[in-house]
CSV table of C-alpha atoms in Angstrom, one decimal:
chain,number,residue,atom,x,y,z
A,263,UNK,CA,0.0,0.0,0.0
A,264,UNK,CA,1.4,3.6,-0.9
A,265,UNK,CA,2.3,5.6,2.1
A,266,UNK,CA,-0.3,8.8,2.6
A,267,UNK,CA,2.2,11.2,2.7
A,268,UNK,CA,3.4,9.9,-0.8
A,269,UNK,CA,-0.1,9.9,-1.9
A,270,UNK,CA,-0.4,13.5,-0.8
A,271,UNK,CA,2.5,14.6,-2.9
A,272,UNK,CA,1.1,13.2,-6.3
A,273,UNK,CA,-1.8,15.0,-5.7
A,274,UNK,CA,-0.6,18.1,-5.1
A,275,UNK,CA,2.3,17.9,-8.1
A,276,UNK,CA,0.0,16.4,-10.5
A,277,UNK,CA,-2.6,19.2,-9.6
A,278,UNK,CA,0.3,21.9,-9.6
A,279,UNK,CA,0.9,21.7,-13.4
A,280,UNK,CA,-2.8,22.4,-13.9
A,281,UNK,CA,-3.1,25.4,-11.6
A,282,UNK,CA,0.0,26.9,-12.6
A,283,UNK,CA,-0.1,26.8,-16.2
A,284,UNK,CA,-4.5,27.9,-15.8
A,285,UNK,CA,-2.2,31.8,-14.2
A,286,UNK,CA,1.3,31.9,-15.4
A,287,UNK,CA,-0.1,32.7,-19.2
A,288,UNK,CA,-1.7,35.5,-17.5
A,289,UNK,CA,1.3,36.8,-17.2
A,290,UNK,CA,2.6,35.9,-20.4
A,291,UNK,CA,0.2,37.5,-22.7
A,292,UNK,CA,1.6,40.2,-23.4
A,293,UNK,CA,4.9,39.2,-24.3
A,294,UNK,CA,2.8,36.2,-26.6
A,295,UNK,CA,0.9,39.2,-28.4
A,296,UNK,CA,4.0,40.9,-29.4
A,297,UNK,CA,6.0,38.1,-31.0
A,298,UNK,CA,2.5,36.2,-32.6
A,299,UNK,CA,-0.2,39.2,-32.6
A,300,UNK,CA,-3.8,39.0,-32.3
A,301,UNK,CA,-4.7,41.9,-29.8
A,302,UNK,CA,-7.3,41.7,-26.6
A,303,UNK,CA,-9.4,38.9,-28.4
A,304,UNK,CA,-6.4,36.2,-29.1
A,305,UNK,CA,-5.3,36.7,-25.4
A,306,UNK,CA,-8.6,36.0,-24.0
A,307,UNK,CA,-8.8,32.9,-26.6
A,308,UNK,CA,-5.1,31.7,-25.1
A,309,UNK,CA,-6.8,31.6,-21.9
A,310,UNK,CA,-10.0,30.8,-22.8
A,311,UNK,CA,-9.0,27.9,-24.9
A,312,UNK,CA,-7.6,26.0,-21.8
A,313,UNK,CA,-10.6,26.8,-19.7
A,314,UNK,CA,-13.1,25.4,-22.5
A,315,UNK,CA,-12.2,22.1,-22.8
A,316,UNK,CA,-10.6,22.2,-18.9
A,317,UNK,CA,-14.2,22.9,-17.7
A,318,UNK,CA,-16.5,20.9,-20.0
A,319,UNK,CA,-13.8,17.2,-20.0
A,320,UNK,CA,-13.3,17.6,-16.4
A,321,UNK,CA,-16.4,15.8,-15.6
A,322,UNK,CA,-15.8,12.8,-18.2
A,323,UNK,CA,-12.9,12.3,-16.3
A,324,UNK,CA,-14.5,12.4,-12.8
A,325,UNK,CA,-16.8,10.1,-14.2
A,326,UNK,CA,-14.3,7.9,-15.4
A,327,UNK,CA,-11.5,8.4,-12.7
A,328,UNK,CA,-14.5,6.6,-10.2
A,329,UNK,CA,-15.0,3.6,-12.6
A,330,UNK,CA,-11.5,3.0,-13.6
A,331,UNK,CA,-8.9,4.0,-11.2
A,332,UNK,CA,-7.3,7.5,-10.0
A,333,UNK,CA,-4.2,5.8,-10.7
A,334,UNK,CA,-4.4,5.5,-14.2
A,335,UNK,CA,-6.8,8.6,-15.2
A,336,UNK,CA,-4.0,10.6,-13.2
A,337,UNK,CA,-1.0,9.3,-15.7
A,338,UNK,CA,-2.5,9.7,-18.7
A,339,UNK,CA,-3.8,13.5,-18.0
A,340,UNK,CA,0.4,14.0,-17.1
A,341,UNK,CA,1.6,12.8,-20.5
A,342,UNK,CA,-1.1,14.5,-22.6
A,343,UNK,CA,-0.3,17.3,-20.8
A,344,UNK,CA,3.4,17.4,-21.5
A,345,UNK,CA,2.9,16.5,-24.8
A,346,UNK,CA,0.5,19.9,-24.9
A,347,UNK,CA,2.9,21.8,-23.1
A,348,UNK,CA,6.2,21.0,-25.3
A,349,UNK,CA,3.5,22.0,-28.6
A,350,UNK,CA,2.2,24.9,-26.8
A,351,UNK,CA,5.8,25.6,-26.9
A,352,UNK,CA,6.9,25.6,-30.2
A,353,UNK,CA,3.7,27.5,-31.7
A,354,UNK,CA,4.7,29.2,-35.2
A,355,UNK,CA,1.2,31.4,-34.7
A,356,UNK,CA,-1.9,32.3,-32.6
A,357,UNK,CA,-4.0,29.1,-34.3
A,358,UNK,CA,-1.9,26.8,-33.5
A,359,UNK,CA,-1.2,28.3,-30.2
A,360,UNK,CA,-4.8,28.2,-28.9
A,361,UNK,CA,-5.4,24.6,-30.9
A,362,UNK,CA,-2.3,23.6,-28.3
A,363,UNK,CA,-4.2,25.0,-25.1
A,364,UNK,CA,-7.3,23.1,-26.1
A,365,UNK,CA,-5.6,20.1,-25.5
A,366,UNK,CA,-3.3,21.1,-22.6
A,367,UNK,CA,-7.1,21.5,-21.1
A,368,UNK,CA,-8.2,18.4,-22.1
A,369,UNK,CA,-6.0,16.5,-20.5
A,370,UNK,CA,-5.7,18.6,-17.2
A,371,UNK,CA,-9.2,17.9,-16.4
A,372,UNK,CA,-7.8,14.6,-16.1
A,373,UNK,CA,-5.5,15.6,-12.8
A,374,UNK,CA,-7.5,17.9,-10.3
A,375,UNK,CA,-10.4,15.7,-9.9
A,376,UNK,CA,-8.2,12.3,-9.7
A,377,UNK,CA,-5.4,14.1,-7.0
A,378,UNK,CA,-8.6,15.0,-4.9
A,379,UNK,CA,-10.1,11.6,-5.3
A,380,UNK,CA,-7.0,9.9,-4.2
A,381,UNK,CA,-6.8,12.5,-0.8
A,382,UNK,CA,-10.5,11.8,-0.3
A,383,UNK,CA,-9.7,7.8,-0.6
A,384,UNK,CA,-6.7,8.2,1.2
A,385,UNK,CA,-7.1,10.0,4.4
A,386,UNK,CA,-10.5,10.4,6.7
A,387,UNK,CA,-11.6,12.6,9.4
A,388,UNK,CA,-9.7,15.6,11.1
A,389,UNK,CA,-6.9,14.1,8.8
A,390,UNK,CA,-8.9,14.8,5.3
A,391,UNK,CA,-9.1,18.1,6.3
A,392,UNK,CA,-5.5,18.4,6.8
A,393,UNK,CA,-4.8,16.9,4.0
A,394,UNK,CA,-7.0,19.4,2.1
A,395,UNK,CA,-5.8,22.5,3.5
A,396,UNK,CA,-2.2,20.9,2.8
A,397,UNK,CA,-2.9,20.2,-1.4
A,398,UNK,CA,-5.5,23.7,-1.5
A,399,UNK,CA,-2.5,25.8,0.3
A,400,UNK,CA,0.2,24.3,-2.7
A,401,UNK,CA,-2.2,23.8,-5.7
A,402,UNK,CA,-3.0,27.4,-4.9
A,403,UNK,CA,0.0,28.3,-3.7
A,404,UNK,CA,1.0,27.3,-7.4
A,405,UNK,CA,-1.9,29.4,-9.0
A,406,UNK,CA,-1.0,32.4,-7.7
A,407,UNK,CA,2.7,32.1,-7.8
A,408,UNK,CA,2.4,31.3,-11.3
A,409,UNK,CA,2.6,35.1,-12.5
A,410,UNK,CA,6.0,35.4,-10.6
A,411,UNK,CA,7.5,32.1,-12.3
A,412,UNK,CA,6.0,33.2,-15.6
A,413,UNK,CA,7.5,36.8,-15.6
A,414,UNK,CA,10.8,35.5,-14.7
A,415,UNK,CA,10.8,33.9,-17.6
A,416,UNK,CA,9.4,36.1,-20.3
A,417,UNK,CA,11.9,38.8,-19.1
A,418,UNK,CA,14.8,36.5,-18.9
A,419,UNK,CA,14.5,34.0,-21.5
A,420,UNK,CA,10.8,33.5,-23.2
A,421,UNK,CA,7.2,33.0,-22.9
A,422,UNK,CA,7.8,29.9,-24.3
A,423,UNK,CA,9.8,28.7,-21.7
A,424,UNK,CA,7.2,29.3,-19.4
A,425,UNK,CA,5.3,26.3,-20.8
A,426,UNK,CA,8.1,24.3,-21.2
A,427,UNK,CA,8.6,24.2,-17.6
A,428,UNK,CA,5.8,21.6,-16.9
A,429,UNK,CA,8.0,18.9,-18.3
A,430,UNK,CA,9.8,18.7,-14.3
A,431,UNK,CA,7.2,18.3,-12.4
A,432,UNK,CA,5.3,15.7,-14.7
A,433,UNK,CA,8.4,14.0,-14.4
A,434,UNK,CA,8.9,14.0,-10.8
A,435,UNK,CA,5.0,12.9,-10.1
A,436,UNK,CA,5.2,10.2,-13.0
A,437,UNK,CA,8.0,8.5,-11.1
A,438,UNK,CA,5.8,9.2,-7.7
A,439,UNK,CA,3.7,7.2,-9.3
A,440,UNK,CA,5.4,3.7,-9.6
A,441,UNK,CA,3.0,1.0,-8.0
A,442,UNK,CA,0.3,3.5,-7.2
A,443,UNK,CA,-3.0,1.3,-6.6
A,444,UNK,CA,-6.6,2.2,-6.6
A,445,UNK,CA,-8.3,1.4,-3.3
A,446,UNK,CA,-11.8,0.4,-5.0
A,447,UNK,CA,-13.5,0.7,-8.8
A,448,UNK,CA,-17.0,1.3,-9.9
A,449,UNK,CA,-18.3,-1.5,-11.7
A,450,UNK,CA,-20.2,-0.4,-14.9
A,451,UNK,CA,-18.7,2.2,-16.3
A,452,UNK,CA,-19.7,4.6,-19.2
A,453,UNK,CA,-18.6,7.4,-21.1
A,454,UNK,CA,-20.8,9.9,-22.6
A,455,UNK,CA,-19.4,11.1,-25.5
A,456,UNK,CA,-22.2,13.1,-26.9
A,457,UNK,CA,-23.1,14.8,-23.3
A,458,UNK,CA,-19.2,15.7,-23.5
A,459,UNK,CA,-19.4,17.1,-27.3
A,460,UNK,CA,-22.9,18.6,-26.1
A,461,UNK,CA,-21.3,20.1,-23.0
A,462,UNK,CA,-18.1,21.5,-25.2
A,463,UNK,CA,-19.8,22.7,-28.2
A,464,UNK,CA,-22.6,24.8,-25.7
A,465,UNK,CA,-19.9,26.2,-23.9
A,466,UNK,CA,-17.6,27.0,-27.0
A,467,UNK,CA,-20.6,29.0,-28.4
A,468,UNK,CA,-20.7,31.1,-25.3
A,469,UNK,CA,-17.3,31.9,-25.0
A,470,UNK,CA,-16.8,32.9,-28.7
A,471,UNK,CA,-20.0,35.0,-28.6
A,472,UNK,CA,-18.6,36.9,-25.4
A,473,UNK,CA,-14.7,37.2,-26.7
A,474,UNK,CA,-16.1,38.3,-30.3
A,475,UNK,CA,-19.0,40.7,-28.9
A,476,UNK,CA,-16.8,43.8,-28.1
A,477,UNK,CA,-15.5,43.9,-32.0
A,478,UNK,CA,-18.7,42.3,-33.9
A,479,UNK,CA,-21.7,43.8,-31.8
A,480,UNK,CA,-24.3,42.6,-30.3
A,481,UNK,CA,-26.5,42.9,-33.0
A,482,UNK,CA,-24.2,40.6,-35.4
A,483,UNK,CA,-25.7,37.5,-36.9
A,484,UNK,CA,-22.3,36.2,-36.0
A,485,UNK,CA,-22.8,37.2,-31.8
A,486,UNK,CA,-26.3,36.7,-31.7
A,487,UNK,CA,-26.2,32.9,-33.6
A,488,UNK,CA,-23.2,30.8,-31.4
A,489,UNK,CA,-24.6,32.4,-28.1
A,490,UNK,CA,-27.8,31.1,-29.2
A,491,UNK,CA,-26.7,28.1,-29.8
A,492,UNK,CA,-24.7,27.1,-27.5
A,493,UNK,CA,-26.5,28.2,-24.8
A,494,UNK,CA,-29.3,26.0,-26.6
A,495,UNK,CA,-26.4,23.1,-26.7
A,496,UNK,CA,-25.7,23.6,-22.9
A,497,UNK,CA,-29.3,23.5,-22.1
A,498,UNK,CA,-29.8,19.7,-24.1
A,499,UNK,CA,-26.6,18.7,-22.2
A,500,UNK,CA,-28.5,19.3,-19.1
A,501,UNK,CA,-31.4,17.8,-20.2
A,502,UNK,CA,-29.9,14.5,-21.5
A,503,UNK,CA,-28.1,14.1,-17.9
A,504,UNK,CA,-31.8,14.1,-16.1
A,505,UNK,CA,-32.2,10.9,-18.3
A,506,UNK,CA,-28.8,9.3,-18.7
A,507,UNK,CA,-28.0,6.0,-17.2
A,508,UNK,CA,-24.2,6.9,-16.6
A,509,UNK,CA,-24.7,11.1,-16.6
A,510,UNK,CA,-21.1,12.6,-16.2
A,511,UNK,CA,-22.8,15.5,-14.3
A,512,UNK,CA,-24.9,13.6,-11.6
A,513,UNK,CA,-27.6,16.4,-10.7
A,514,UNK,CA,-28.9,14.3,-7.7
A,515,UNK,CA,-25.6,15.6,-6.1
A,516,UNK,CA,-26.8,19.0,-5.9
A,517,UNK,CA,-29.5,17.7,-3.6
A,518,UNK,CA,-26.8,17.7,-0.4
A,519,UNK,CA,-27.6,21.5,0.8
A,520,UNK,CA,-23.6,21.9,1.6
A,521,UNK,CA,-23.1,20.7,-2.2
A,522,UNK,CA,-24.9,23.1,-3.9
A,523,UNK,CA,-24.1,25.7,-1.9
A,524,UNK,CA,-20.6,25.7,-1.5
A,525,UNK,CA,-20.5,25.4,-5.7
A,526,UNK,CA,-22.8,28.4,-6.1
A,527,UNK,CA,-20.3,30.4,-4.2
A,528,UNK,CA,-17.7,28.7,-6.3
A,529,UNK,CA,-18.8,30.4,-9.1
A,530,UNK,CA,-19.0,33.9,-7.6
A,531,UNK,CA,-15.5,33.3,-6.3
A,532,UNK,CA,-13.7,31.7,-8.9
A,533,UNK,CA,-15.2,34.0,-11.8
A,534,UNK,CA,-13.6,36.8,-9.7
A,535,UNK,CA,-10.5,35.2,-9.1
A,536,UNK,CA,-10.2,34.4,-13.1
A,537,UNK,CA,-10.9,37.9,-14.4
A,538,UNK,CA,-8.6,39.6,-11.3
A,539,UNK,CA,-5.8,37.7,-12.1
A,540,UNK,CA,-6.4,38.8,-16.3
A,541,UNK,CA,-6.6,42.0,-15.7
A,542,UNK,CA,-3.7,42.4,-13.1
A,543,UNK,CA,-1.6,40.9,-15.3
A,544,UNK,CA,-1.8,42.8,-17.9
A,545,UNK,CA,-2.6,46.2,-16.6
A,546,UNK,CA,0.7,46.2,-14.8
A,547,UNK,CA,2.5,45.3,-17.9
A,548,UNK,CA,0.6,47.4,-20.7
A,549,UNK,CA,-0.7,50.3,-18.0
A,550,UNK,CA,1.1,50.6,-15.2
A,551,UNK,CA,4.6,49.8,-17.3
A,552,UNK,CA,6.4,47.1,-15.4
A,553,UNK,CA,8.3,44.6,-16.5
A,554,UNK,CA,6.4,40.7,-17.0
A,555,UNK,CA,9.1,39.9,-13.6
A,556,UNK,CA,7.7,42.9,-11.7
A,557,UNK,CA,4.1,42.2,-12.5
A,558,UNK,CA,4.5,39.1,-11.3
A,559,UNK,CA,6.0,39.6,-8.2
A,560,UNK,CA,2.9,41.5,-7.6
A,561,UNK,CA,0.9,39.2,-6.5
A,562,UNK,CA,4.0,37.2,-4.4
A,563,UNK,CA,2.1,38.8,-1.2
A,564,UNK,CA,-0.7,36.7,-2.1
A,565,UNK,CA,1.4,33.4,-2.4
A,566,UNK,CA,3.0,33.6,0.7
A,567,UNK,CA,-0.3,33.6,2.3
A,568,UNK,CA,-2.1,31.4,1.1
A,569,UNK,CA,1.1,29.0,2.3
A,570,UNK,CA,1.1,30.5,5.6
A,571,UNK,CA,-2.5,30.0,7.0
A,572,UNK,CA,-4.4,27.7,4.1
A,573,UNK,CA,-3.7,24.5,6.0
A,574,UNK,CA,-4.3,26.2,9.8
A,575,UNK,CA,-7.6,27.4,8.3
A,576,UNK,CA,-9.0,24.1,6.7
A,577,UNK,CA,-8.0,22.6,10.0
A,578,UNK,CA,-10.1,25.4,12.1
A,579,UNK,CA,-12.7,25.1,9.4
A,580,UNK,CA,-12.9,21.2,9.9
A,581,UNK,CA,-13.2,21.8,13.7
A,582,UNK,CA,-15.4,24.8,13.8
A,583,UNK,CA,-17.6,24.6,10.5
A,584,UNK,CA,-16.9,26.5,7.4
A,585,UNK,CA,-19.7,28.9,7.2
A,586,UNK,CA,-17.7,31.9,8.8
A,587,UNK,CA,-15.2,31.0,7.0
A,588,UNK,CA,-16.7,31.2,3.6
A,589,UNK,CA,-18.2,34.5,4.5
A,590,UNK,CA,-15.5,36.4,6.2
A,591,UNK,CA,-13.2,35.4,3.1
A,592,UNK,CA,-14.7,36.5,-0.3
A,593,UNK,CA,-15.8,40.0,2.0
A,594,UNK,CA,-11.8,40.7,2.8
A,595,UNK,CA,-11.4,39.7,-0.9
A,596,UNK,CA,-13.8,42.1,-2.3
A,597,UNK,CA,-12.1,44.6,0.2
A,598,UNK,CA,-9.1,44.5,-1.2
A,599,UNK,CA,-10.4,44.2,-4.5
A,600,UNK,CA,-11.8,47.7,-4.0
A,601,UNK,CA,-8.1,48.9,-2.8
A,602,UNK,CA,-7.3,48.7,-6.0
A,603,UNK,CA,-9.4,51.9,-6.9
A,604,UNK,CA,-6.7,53.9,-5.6
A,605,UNK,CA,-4.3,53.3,-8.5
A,606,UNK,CA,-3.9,56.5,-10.5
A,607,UNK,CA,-1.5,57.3,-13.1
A,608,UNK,CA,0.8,58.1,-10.8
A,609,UNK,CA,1.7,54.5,-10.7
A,610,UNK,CA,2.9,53.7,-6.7
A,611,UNK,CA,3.3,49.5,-5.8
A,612,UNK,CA,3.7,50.0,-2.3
A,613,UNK,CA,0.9,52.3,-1.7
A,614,UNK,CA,-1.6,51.6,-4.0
A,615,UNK,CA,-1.2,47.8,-4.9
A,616,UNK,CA,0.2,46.1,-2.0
A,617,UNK,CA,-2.5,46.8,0.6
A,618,UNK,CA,-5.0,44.9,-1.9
A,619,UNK,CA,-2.6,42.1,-2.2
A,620,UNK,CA,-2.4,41.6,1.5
A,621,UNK,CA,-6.0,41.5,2.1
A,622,UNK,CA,-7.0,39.7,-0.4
A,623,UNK,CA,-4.5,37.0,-0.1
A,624,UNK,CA,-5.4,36.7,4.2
A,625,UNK,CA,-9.8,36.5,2.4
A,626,UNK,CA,-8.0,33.6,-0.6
A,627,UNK,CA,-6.3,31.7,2.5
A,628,UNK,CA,-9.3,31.9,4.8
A,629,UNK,CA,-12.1,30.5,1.4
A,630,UNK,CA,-10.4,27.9,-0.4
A,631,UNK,CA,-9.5,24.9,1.6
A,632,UNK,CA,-12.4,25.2,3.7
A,633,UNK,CA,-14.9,26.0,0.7
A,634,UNK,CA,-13.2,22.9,-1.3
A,635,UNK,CA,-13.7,20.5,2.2
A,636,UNK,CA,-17.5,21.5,2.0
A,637,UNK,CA,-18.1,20.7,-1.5
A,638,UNK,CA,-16.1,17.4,-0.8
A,639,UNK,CA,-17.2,17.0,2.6
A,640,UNK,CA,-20.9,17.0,1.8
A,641,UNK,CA,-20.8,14.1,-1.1
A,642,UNK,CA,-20.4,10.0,0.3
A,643,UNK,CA,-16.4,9.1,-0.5
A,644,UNK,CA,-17.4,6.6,-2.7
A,645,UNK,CA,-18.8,9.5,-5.5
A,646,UNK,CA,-15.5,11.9,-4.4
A,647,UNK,CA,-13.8,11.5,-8.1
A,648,UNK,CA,-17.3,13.4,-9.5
A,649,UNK,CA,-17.9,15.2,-6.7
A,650,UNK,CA,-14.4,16.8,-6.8
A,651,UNK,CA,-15.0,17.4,-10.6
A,652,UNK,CA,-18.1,18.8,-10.6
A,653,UNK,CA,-16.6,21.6,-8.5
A,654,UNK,CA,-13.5,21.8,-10.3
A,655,UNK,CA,-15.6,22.1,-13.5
A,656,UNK,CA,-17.6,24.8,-12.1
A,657,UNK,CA,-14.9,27.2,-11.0
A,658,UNK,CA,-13.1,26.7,-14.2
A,659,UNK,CA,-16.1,27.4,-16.4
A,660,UNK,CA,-17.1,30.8,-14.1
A,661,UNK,CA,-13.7,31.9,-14.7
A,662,UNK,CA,-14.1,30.8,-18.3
A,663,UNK,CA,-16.7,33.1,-18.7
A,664,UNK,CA,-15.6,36.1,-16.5
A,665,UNK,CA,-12.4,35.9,-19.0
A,666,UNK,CA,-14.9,36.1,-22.1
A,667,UNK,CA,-16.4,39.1,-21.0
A,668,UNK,CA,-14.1,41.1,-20.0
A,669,UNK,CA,-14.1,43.0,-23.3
A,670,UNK,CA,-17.6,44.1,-22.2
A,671,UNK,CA,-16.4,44.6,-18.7
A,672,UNK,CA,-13.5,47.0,-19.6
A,673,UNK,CA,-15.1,48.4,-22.5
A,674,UNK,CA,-12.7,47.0,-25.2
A,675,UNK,CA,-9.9,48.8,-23.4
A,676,UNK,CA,-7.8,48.0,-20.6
A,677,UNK,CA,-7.1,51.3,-19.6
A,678,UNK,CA,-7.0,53.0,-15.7
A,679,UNK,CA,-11.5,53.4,-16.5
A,680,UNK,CA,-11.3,49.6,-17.5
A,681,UNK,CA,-9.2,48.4,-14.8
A,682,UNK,CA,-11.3,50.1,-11.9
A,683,UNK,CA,-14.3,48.6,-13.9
A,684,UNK,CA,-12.9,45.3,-13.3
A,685,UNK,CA,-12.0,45.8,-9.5
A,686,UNK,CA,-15.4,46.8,-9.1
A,687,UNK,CA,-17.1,43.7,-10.4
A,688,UNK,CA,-14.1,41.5,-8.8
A,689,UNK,CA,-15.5,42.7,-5.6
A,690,UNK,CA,-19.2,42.3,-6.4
A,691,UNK,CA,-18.5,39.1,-7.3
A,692,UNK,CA,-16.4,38.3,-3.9
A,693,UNK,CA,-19.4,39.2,-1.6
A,694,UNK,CA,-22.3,37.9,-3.7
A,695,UNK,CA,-20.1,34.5,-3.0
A,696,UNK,CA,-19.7,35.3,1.0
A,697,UNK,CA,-23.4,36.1,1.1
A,698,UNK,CA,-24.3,33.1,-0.5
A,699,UNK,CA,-21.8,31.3,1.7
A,700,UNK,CA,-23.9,33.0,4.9
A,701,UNK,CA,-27.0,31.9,3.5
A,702,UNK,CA,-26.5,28.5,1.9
A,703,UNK,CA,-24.0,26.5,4.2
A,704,UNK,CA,-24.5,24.5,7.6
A,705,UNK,CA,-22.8,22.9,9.7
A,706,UNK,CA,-23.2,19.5,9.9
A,707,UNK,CA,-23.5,18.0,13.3
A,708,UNK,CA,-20.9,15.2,14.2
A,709,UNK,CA,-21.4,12.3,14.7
A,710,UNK,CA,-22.0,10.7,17.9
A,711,UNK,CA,-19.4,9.1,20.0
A,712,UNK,CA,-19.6,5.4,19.5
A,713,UNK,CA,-20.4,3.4,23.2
């Protein structure tokens, strides 16, 4: 039998090539636009592309990583994903650049939901939520540190190196892996390959619609017809997963209160965690004029963090309950989204920037680990691969589509208006998640001593 702490690790490196590479582009885009082109719209579609086929496959392989083993769902989603990175790499043009993401997606939704399977399979109790805070405080860690690494690199070497990177750490977890075992299977299994194309093709729509909006208008036969249709395409996937046998989005789970709650929040949270990081990004870059390094270090604040205090609070949370948690968190978030009002064109780091960063890395480390122990928490262990991906899913595809519309947001410029636009909405988001948090979650009472 694999030794927990061992299992931990290969959860939280095969998860850390997925978070990292869904932020360090952020910081990459601008360096990507200058050498391939494409403006505002081909950076959103470098971003978006991952988050499409991230969000909509992530449930086939929750679905699949239950009926055939973490274990082996977990090494295929590494080598497709090196294989994606090294292509993403070499990318002679925009095309071929976003074709690449497409897949790096389609094979990271292969690694978040079986790492949190194989925690939730692994370790019970007080120690689950350990465990938890441990993987949410690195995978996150990874997220938000991914600007840093990524600026490093474009300044030093290349954007494409930033990419390249993910070849170590598949590596490293690869060779983790050597006689990794599944505790337990689902018999049965099925694939759903038309709810998947259904579930890709509504979102694809959606997203194009949004990212083509700001330069096609919304009265465009070419807006108004993929925004139709794919929101009609999402609608029949939804439909066909009332009735499916084997439905890789399981709508009986949103029957557990906790469940459904804790994922609405998600979306509030994660949509304004996807376009804040976006717009950051780039503002500092293209606005404020730093350097990719500098812009990146921007956000190290936020890192540190979420290192510091995201295990301590999923313990607490796992003692305490979650609700406060999940409440206090997205409201210090949207605080020190609002922060971010006061910068002017007098550009200033230290007194206009950093204050946000610190409180709204102390609201990140207080929401995620216990918000992700919730979702998890609330779901029998047995159903944990799906469970894990439905949330997963869910905050990728709300940051999918805050990232589509931020044209609209910004108001087809990221200028100083656009960027305190942005913070503005960041923070609406951030409490609408908190109050849903104070309204949705409970406590579940423990269970009672045994005689």
């Amino acid at each position: 039998m694999t030794h927990p702490n061992r299992v931990l690790w290969i959860a939280i490196l095969a998860s850390f090539v997925s978070f990292l590479d869904g932020t360090i582009v952020n910081v990459a885009l601008p360096a990507i636009d200058r050498e391939l082109g494409g403006g505002l719209a081909t950076q959103q579609w470098v971003v978006d592309g991952y988050l499409i086929t991230l969000g909509a496959l992530m449930l086939v392989a929750g679905s699949v990583s239950d009926a055939f083993g973490r274990a082996l769902v977990l090494r295929v989603g590494l080598v497709g994903f090196g294989v994606a990175s090294v292509a993403i790499a070499a990318a002679p043009d925009p095309a071929f650049l976003v074709a690449a993401r497409l897949l790096q997606g389609a094979a990271g939704a292969f690694l978040v939901p079986s790492s949190l399977a194989l925690i939730t399979s692994t370790f019970s109790g007080a120690a689950q939520a350990r465990a938890i805070g441990t993987w949410t405080s690195m995978t996150t860690g990874a997220m938000v540190a991914g600007p840093v690494i990524g600026g490093a690199l474009v300044d030093l070497a290349s954007w494409r190196w930033a990419f390249l990177l993910n070849v170590v750490p598949i590596a490293v977890t690869l060779w983790l892996c050597r006689g990794l075992r599944d505790p337990e299977r689902a018999p049965g299994a099925r694939v759903d390959l038309l709810a998947a194309g259904l579930c890709v093709a509504g979102l694809g729509g959606v997203v194009f619609a949004l990212i083509e909006q700001p330069r096609l208008g919304w009265a465009s036969p070419a807006t108004i017809a993929p925004l139709a249709g794919g929101a009609a395409l999402f609608a029949l996937f939804l439909v066909r997963q009332r009735s499916a046998q084997h439905p890789i989005l399981p709508l009986d789970l949103f029957r557990a209160r906790n469940f459904w709650a804790g994922n609405l929040a998600t979306v509030f949270v994660y949509a304004a965690l996807a376009l804040n990081g976006f717009v950051v990004a780039i503002y500092l870059q293209q606005g404020a004029g730093l350097t990719a390094t500098a812009a990146g270090l921007a956000s190290l604040p936020i890192t540190l963090l979420m290192i510091l205090l995201s295990s301590r609070a999923g313990a607490l949370a796992g003692k305490w309950g979650a609700r406060a948690f999940m409440t206090a968190g997205p409201l210090l978030m949207a605080a020190g989204s609002l922060l971010l009002l006061t910068v002017a064109p007098d550009f200033h780091y230290a007194g206009q920037v950093l204050p946000s960063m610190l409180v709204f890395g102390l609201g990140l480390s207080l929401t995620v680990a216990p918000l992700t122990s919730t979702v998890l928490g609330a779901i029998a262990p047995e159903r944990s691969g799906i469970a894990s991906a439905v949330n997963n899913a869910i905050s990728r595809v709300a940051g999918l589509i805050a990232v589509a519309a931020i044209g609209s947001i910004v108001g087809g410029s990221l200028d100083l208006d656009g960027f305190h636009r942005s913070a503005v909405v960041v923070a609406a988001l951030l409490a609408a998640g908190g109050l849903v948090s104070w309204a949705g979650i409970r406590t579940p009472r423990p269970a009672p001593e045994p005689a």
